[in-house]
PDB file of C-alpha atoms in Angstrom:
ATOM      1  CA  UNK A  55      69.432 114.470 130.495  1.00  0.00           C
ATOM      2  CA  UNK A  56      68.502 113.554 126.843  1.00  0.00           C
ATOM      3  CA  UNK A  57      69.723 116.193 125.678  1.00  0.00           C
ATOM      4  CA  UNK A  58      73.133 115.186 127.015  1.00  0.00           C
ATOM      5  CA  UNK A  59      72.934 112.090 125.602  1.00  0.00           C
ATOM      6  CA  UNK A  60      71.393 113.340 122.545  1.00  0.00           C
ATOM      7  CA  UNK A  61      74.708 115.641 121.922  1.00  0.00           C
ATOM      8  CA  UNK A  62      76.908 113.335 122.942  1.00  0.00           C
ATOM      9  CA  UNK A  63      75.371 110.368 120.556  1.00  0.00           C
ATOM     10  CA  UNK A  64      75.881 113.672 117.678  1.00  0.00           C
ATOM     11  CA  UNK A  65      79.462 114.208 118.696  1.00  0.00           C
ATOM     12  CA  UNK A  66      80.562 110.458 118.269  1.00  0.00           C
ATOM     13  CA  UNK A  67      78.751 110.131 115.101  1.00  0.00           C
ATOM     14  CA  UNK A  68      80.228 112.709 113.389  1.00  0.00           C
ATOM     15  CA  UNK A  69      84.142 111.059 115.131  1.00  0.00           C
ATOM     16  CA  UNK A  70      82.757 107.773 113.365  1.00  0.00           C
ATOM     17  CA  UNK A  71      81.907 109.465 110.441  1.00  0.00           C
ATOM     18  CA  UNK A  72      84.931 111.490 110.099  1.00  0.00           C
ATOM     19  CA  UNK A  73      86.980 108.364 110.765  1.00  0.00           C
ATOM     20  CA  UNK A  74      85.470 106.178 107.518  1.00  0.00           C
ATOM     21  CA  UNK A  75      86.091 109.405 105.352  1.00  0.00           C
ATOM     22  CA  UNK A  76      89.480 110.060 106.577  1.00  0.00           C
ATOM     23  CA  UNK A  77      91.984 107.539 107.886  1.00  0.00           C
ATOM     24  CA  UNK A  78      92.082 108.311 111.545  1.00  0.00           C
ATOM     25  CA  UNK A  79      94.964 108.508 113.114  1.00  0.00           C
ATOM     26  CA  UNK A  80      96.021 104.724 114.107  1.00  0.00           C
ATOM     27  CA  UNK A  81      95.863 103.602 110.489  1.00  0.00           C
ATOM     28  CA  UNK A  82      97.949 106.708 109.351  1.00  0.00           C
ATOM     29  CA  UNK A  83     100.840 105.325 111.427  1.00  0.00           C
ATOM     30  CA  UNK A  84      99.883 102.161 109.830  1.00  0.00           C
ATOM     31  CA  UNK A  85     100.203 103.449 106.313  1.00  0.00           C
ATOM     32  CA  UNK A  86     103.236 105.181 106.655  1.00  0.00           C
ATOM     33  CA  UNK A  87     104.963 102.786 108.658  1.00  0.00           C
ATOM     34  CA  UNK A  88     108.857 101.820 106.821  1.00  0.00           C
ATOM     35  CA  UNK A  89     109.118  98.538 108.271  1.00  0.00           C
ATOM     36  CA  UNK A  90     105.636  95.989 109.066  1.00  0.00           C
ATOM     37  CA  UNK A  91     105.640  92.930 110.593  1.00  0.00           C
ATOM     38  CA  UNK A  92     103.637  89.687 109.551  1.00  0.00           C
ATOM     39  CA  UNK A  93     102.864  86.449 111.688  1.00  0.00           C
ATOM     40  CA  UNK A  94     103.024  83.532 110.292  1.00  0.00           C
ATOM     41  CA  UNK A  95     101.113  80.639 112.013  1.00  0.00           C
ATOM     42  CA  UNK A  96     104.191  79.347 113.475  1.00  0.00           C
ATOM     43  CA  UNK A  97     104.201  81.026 116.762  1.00  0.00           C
ATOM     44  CA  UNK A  98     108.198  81.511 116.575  1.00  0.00           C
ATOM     45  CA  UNK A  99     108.401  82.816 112.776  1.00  0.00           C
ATOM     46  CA  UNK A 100     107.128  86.151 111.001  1.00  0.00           C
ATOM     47  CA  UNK A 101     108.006  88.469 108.090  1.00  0.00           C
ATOM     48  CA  UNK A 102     109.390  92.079 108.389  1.00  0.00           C
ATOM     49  CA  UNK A 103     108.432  93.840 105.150  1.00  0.00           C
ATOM     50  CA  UNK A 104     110.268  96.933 103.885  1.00  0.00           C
ATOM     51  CA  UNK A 105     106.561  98.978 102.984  1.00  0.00           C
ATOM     52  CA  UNK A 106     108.724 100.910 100.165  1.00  0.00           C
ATOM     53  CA  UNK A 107     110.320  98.607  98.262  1.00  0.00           C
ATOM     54  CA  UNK A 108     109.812  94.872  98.947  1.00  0.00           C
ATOM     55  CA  UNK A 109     112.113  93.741 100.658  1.00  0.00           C
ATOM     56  CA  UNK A 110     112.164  90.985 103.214  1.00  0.00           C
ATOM     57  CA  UNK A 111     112.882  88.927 105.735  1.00  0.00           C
ATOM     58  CA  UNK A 112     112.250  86.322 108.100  1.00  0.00           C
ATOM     59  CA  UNK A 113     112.623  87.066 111.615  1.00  0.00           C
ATOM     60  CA  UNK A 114     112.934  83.938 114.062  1.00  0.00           C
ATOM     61  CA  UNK A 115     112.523  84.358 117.692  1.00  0.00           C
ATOM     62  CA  UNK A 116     112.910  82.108 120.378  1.00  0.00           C
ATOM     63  CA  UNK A 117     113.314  81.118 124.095  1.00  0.00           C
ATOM     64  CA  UNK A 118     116.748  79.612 123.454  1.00  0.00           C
ATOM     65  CA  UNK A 119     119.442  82.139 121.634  1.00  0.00           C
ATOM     66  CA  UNK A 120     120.615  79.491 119.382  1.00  0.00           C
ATOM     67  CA  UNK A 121     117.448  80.209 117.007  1.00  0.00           C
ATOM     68  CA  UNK A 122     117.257  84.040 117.275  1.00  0.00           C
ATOM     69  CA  UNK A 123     117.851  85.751 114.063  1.00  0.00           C
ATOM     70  CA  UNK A 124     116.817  87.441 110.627  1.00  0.00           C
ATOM     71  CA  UNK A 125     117.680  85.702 107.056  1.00  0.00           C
ATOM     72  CA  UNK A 126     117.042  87.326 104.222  1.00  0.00           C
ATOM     73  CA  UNK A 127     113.680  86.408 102.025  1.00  0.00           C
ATOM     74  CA  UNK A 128     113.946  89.134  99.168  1.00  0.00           C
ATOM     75  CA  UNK A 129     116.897  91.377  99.164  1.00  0.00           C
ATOM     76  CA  UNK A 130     116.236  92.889  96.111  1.00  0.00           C
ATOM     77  CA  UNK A 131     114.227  95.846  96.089  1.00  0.00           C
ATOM     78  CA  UNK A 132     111.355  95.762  93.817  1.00  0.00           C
ATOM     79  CA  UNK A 133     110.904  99.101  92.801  1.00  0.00           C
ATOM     80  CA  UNK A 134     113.691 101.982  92.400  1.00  0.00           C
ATOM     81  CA  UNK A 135     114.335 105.579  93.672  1.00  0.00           C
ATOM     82  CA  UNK A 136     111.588 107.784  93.707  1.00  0.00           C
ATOM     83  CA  UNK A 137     109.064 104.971  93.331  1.00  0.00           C
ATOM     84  CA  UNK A 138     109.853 103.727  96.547  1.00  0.00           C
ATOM     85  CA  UNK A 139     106.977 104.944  99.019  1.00  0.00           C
ATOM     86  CA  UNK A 140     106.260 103.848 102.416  1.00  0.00           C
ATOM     87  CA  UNK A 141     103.050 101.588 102.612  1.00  0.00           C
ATOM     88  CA  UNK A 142     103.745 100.579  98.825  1.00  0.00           C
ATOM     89  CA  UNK A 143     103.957  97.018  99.471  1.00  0.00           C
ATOM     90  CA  UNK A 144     101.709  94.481 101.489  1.00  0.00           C
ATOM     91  CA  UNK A 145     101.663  90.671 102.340  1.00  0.00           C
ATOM     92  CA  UNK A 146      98.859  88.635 102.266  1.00  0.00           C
ATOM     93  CA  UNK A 147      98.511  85.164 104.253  1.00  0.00           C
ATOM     94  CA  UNK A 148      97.290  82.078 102.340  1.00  0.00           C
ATOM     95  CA  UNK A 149      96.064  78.564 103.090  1.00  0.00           C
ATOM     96  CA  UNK A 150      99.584  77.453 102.904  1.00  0.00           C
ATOM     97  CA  UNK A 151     101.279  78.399 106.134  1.00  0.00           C
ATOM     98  CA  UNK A 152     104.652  78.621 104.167  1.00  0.00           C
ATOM     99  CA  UNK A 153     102.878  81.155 101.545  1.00  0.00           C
ATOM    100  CA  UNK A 154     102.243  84.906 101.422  1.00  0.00           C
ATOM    101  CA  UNK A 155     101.015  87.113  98.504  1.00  0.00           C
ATOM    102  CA  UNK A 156     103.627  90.264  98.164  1.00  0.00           C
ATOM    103  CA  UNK A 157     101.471  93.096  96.460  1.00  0.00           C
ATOM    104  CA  UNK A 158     102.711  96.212  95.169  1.00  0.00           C
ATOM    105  CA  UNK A 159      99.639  98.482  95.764  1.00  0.00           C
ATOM    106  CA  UNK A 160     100.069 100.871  93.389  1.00  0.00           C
ATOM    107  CA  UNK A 161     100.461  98.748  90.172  1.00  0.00           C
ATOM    108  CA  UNK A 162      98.921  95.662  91.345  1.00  0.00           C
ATOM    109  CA  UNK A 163     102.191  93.721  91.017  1.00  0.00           C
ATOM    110  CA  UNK A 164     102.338  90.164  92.725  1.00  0.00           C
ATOM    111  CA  UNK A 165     104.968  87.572  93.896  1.00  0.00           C
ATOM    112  CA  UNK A 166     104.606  83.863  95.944  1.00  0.00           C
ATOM    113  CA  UNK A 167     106.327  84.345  99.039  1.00  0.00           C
ATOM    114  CA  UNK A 168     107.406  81.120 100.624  1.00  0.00           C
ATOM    115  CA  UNK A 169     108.939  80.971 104.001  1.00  0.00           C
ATOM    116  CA  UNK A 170     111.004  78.111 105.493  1.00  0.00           C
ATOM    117  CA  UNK A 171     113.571  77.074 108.283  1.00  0.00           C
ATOM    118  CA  UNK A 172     115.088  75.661 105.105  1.00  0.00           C
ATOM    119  CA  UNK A 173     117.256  77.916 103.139  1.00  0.00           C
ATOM    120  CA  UNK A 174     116.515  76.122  99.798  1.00  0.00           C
ATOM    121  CA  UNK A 175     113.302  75.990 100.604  1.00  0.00           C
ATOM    122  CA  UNK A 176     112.524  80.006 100.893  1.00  0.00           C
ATOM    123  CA  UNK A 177     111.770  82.080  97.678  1.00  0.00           C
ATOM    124  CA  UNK A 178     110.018  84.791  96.370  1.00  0.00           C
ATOM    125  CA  UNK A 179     108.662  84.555  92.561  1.00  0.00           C
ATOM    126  CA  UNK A 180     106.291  87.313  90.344  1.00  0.00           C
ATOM    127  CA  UNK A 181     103.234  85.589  89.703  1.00  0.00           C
ATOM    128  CA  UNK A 182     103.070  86.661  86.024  1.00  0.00           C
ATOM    129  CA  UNK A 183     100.020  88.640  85.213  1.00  0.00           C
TER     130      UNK A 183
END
């Protein structure tokens, strides 16, 4: 019986192991993934992020179809052609519910993301380095 348990302790190690030195297989989806989505702490809003070039939006969801939709946050893509790469680009949350850091993870690029249900409230700047 120890021995068992012995070989099976051995086996899952070396998946645990394996799995810190190689991306297993849940975060390769994650990594390649075109589109991610990012809550917000308002429970109706979050951001869809094109990975490959920076776009995004706000998506708004709802019980009642009169506040159902996308709007656009950043239509401009950030990078061009061949540059663009799936899992390029990542938003992080801040204090400031309304705020996001947009990083481009392959040349450390940043912008201030700001959300709103106000249109002329909604913008996304490069944080100059």
């Amino acid at each position: 019986m120890k021995k068992i348990l012995f070989v099976l302790f051995a086996l899952l190690s070396l998946v645990l192991v394996a799995c810190k030195q190689e991306k297993c297989s849940t975060q390769i989806i994650k990594d390649e993934a075109w589109y991610e989505m990012f809550s917000t702490e308002n429970i109706w809003t979050f951001l869809k992020l094109d990975t490959s070039n920076g776009k995004i939006w706000q998506v708004q969801y709802s019980v009642n179809n009169d506040y159902r939709g996308e709007v656009v946050l950043n239509g401009q893509a950030l990078v061009e052609g061949n540059a663009s790469k799936n899992g390029r680009f990542t938003l992080y949350p801040t204090k400031n519910m309304f705020n996001f850091i947009l990083l481009d993870q392959k040349d450390g690029r940043t912008w201030q993301v700001q959300w709103s249900m106000e249109e002329n409230n909604r913008m996304v700047i490069p944080i100059m380095r």
